[in-house]
Amino acid sequence: MFFRRKQPIDERLERWRSLAARLELSDAADVAERIRRWLDLDVASLAPIFALHRDGLPTAYLFDAVSERRGPSGVVTVVRTICMVRSEDPIARVAFRASPRQDKVLESLQASRSGAVRLALPNDPAFDADVSVYARDADGVTLLLTPPVRAVLRRLLVERAAPDVSLVVGERHVVTGFAGGAEGALETLEQVLADTLSLVSLLPAVQRAHDELSPDDLLDLG
């Protein structure tokens, strides 16, 4: 009698399937190449990819970016779990990146790679001590960092305690990524998704409110 050997269960994929069923996500493997193009990703694979569609909201893509790195001890597989919200309408006119506060030398390197500067926010020293925001247009991004936006950024980048977390805001997308693959990563992803969607709602509203200010209002703010 012959017995068929059971195939090993990929626990990471099983956790993804469970999340997809709970949140009613749809399979989005067909957009892998578009995601690579949108985000300029050079990784071994993007899988699995799921999409969250809700009436009145931009589409959120949730996926793992899996790459391999060679080192002295051999090949190491690196998994980065990513939440990307893509909108047809502009989210922010000015781009910026944000991450938990780092050593000043590392922050300088981060900024120099893209010709950005680390924003200083002396009016909110607690936020400034916990979160680093990098931008080329410092004035334009500072206008977006209202108290509600800063509260979401701090929750997303600090209070969630997602490992190696970072955020990128572009004109039509907001991307949050963190070191994934481990048990508990997708529970963190659900929280990250909620915060990322909050930013996608807040940032255009802040921009519209600023656009509606009169010259006298701007003088008062100065």
Short mmCIF file of C-alpha atoms in Angstrom, two decimals:
data_model
loop_
_atom_site.label_atom_id
_atom_site.label_comp_id
_atom_site.label_asym_id
_atom_site.label_seq_id
_atom_site.Cartn_x
_atom_site.Cartn_y
_atom_site.Cartn_z
CA MET A 1 0.00 0.00 0.00
CA PHE A 2 1.30 3.40 -0.94
CA PHE A 3 0.72 6.50 1.10
CA ARG A 4 0.84 9.95 -0.41
CA ARG A 5 3.12 12.21 1.55
CA LYS A 6 1.33 15.31 2.76
CA GLN A 7 2.62 18.54 1.32
CA PRO A 8 4.05 20.90 3.93
CA ILE A 9 1.66 23.68 4.84
CA ASP A 10 2.91 27.19 4.16
CA GLU A 11 1.78 28.80 7.40
CA ARG A 12 2.35 32.31 6.05
CA LEU A 13 -0.02 31.73 3.14
CA GLU A 14 -2.56 30.05 5.40
CA ARG A 15 -2.62 33.14 7.62
CA TRP A 16 -3.13 35.31 4.54
CA ARG A 17 -6.06 33.17 3.38
CA SER A 18 -7.65 33.49 6.79
CA LEU A 19 -7.26 37.27 6.71
CA ALA A 20 -8.69 37.45 3.18
CA ALA A 21 -11.77 35.49 4.22
CA ARG A 22 -12.34 37.60 7.33
CA LEU A 23 -11.98 40.97 5.57
CA GLU A 24 -13.62 39.82 2.31
CA LEU A 25 -10.52 40.59 0.29
CA SER A 26 -10.28 39.68 -3.38
CA ASP A 27 -7.32 38.02 -5.05
CA ALA A 28 -5.24 40.62 -6.88
CA ALA A 29 -2.33 38.60 -8.23
CA ASP A 30 -2.99 40.08 -11.67
CA VAL A 31 -1.83 43.55 -10.54
CA ALA A 32 1.64 42.42 -9.44
CA GLU A 33 3.43 44.02 -12.37
CA ARG A 34 1.50 47.25 -11.97
CA ILE A 35 2.48 47.39 -8.30
CA ARG A 36 6.12 46.87 -9.28
CA ARG A 37 5.81 49.76 -11.72
CA TRP A 38 3.97 52.06 -9.32
CA LEU A 39 6.42 51.49 -6.48
CA ASP A 40 9.57 50.70 -8.48
CA LEU A 41 9.98 47.45 -6.55
CA ASP A 42 12.86 45.12 -7.32
CA VAL A 43 12.10 42.04 -5.25
CA ALA A 44 11.94 38.33 -5.94
CA SER A 45 8.18 38.03 -5.66
CA LEU A 46 5.02 39.81 -4.60
CA ALA A 47 2.76 37.15 -3.17
CA PRO A 48 0.12 36.81 -2.10
CA ILE A 49 -1.63 40.01 -3.20
CA PHE A 50 -5.13 40.85 -2.04
CA ALA A 51 -7.31 43.90 -2.63
CA LEU A 52 -9.82 45.58 -0.36
CA HIS A 53 -12.68 47.25 -2.22
CA ARG A 54 -15.16 49.38 -0.30
CA ASP A 55 -17.72 51.83 -1.66
CA GLY A 56 -16.45 55.39 -1.55
CA LEU A 57 -12.87 54.41 -0.68
CA PRO A 58 -9.74 53.99 -2.81
CA THR A 59 -8.52 50.44 -3.35
CA ALA A 60 -6.14 49.05 -0.74
CA TYR A 61 -3.64 46.40 -1.83
CA LEU A 62 -2.20 44.13 0.85
CA PHE A 63 0.74 41.90 0.03
CA ASP A 64 4.08 40.42 1.00
CA ALA A 65 7.22 41.46 -0.87
CA VAL A 66 9.63 38.52 -0.60
CA SER A 67 13.29 38.92 -1.50
CA GLU A 68 16.54 37.07 -0.92
CA ARG A 69 19.76 38.52 0.38
CA ARG A 70 23.12 36.81 0.25
CA GLY A 71 25.43 37.16 3.20
CA PRO A 72 28.32 35.38 4.94
CA SER A 73 25.95 32.77 6.33
CA GLY A 74 24.22 32.12 3.01
CA VAL A 75 20.90 33.20 1.52
CA VAL A 76 18.38 34.87 3.82
CA THR A 77 14.72 35.28 2.86
CA VAL A 78 13.33 38.70 3.76
CA VAL A 79 9.58 39.29 3.93
CA ARG A 80 8.14 42.78 3.99
CA THR A 81 4.40 43.13 4.54
CA ILE A 82 2.95 46.11 2.68
CA CYS A 83 -0.30 48.05 2.67
CA MET A 84 -0.68 50.29 -0.37
CA VAL A 85 -3.72 52.50 -0.90
CA ARG A 86 -4.00 53.69 -4.48
CA SER A 87 -6.39 56.51 -5.40
CA GLU A 88 -7.59 57.89 -8.71
CA ASP A 89 -7.84 61.31 -7.08
CA PRO A 90 -4.82 63.17 -5.66
CA ILE A 91 -4.03 62.38 -2.04
CA ALA A 92 -1.17 64.83 -1.51
CA ARG A 93 0.46 67.36 -3.82
CA VAL A 94 3.78 67.01 -2.03
CA ALA A 95 5.49 63.71 -1.30
CA PHE A 96 7.06 62.72 1.99
CA ARG A 97 8.39 59.74 3.91
CA ALA A 98 8.13 59.01 7.60
CA SER A 99 9.50 56.49 10.08
CA PRO A 100 10.14 56.15 13.80
CA ARG A 101 12.87 58.47 15.08
CA GLN A 102 16.39 57.24 14.34
CA ASP A 103 19.96 58.12 15.18
CA LYS A 104 20.91 61.51 13.70
CA VAL A 105 23.58 59.97 11.47
CA LEU A 106 21.09 57.48 10.03
CA GLU A 107 18.54 60.25 9.54
CA SER A 108 21.10 62.30 7.63
CA LEU A 109 21.82 59.32 5.36
CA GLN A 110 18.10 58.73 4.84
CA ALA A 111 17.55 62.33 3.82
CA SER A 112 20.59 62.58 1.54
CA ARG A 113 19.57 59.55 -0.52
CA SER A 114 16.62 61.42 -2.00
CA GLY A 115 17.70 65.03 -1.62
CA ALA A 116 15.19 65.52 1.19
CA VAL A 117 15.48 67.15 4.59
CA ARG A 118 14.24 65.98 7.95
CA LEU A 119 11.43 68.28 9.02
CA ALA A 120 11.75 70.03 12.36
CA LEU A 121 8.48 70.50 14.25
CA PRO A 122 9.32 72.62 17.29
CA ASN A 123 5.62 73.26 18.00
CA ASP A 124 5.14 69.55 18.77
CA PRO A 125 8.31 68.35 20.53
CA ALA A 126 6.72 65.04 21.58
CA PHE A 127 5.96 64.15 17.95
CA ASP A 128 9.35 65.42 16.81
CA ALA A 129 11.06 63.18 19.36
CA ASP A 130 9.21 60.07 18.18
CA VAL A 131 8.70 60.45 14.42
CA SER A 132 10.97 61.53 11.57
CA VAL A 133 9.41 63.07 8.46
CA TYR A 134 11.51 63.59 5.32
CA ALA A 135 10.53 65.79 2.38
CA ARG A 136 11.97 67.90 -0.41
CA ASP A 137 9.22 70.50 -0.04
CA ALA A 138 9.49 71.09 3.69
CA ASP A 139 7.01 73.98 3.77
CA GLY A 140 4.39 72.13 1.73
CA VAL A 141 4.55 69.01 3.88
CA THR A 142 4.58 70.95 7.14
CA LEU A 143 1.19 72.41 6.14
CA LEU A 144 -0.18 68.87 5.91
CA LEU A 145 1.03 67.86 9.36
CA THR A 146 -1.98 69.08 11.30
CA PRO A 147 -2.62 67.67 14.81
CA PRO A 148 -5.00 64.95 13.50
CA VAL A 149 -2.46 63.88 10.84
CA ARG A 150 0.36 63.83 13.39
CA ALA A 151 -1.79 61.74 15.74
CA VAL A 152 -2.35 59.10 13.06
CA LEU A 153 1.32 59.12 12.05
CA ARG A 154 2.43 58.62 15.63
CA ARG A 155 -0.05 55.80 16.17
CA LEU A 156 0.95 54.11 12.92
CA LEU A 157 4.71 54.46 13.25
CA VAL A 158 5.23 54.26 17.01
CA GLU A 159 2.27 52.95 18.98
CA ARG A 160 1.56 49.99 16.68
CA ALA A 161 5.14 48.80 17.29
CA ALA A 162 5.37 47.28 13.80
CA PRO A 163 8.99 46.18 13.24
CA ASP A 164 11.08 48.28 10.84
CA VAL A 165 8.00 50.25 9.79
CA SER A 166 8.09 53.04 7.22
CA LEU A 167 5.60 55.20 5.34
CA VAL A 168 5.70 56.78 1.89
CA VAL A 169 3.12 59.32 0.71
CA GLY A 170 2.91 60.12 -2.99
CA GLU A 171 0.47 62.04 -5.13
CA ARG A 172 -1.93 59.13 -5.58
CA HIS A 173 -0.77 56.48 -3.13
CA VAL A 174 0.12 55.91 0.51
CA VAL A 175 2.36 52.94 1.28
CA THR A 176 3.12 51.49 4.69
CA GLY A 177 5.54 48.59 5.02
CA PHE A 178 7.08 46.65 7.87
CA ALA A 179 9.09 43.48 8.50
CA GLY A 180 6.58 40.67 8.06
CA GLY A 181 6.32 36.94 7.74
CA ALA A 182 6.15 36.16 11.45
CA GLU A 183 3.10 35.06 13.37
CA GLY A 184 1.14 38.13 14.38
CA ALA A 185 2.23 40.17 11.35
CA LEU A 186 -1.22 40.13 9.77
CA GLU A 187 -2.90 41.25 12.99
CA THR A 188 -0.53 44.22 12.85
CA LEU A 189 -1.41 44.67 9.17
CA GLU A 190 -5.09 45.12 10.03
CA GLN A 191 -4.17 47.99 12.36
CA VAL A 192 -1.80 49.44 9.77
CA LEU A 193 -4.56 49.27 7.15
CA ALA A 194 -6.93 51.26 9.36
CA ASP A 195 -4.33 53.97 10.00
CA THR A 196 -3.29 54.15 6.34
CA LEU A 197 -6.91 54.59 5.25
CA SER A 198 -7.28 57.34 7.86
CA LEU A 199 -4.35 59.20 6.32
CA VAL A 200 -5.83 58.81 2.85
CA SER A 201 -8.99 60.52 4.12
CA LEU A 202 -7.24 63.21 6.18
CA LEU A 203 -4.56 64.45 3.79
CA PRO A 204 -6.83 65.62 0.92
CA ALA A 205 -9.15 67.28 3.44
CA VAL A 206 -6.23 69.19 4.96
CA GLN A 207 -5.11 70.30 1.50
CA ARG A 208 -8.62 71.47 0.58
CA ALA A 209 -8.94 73.39 3.84
CA HIS A 210 -5.64 75.14 3.19
CA ASP A 211 -6.65 75.98 -0.40
CA GLU A 212 -9.82 77.63 0.90
CA LEU A 213 -7.96 79.95 3.26
CA SER A 214 -8.05 83.61 2.30
CA PRO A 215 -4.86 85.72 2.15
CA ASP A 216 -5.89 87.31 5.47
CA ASP A 217 -6.17 83.86 7.03
CA LEU A 218 -2.68 83.00 5.83
CA LEU A 219 -1.32 86.19 7.37
CA ASP A 220 -2.96 85.25 10.66
CA LEU A 221 -1.29 81.81 10.51
CA GLY A 222 2.09 83.42 9.95
#
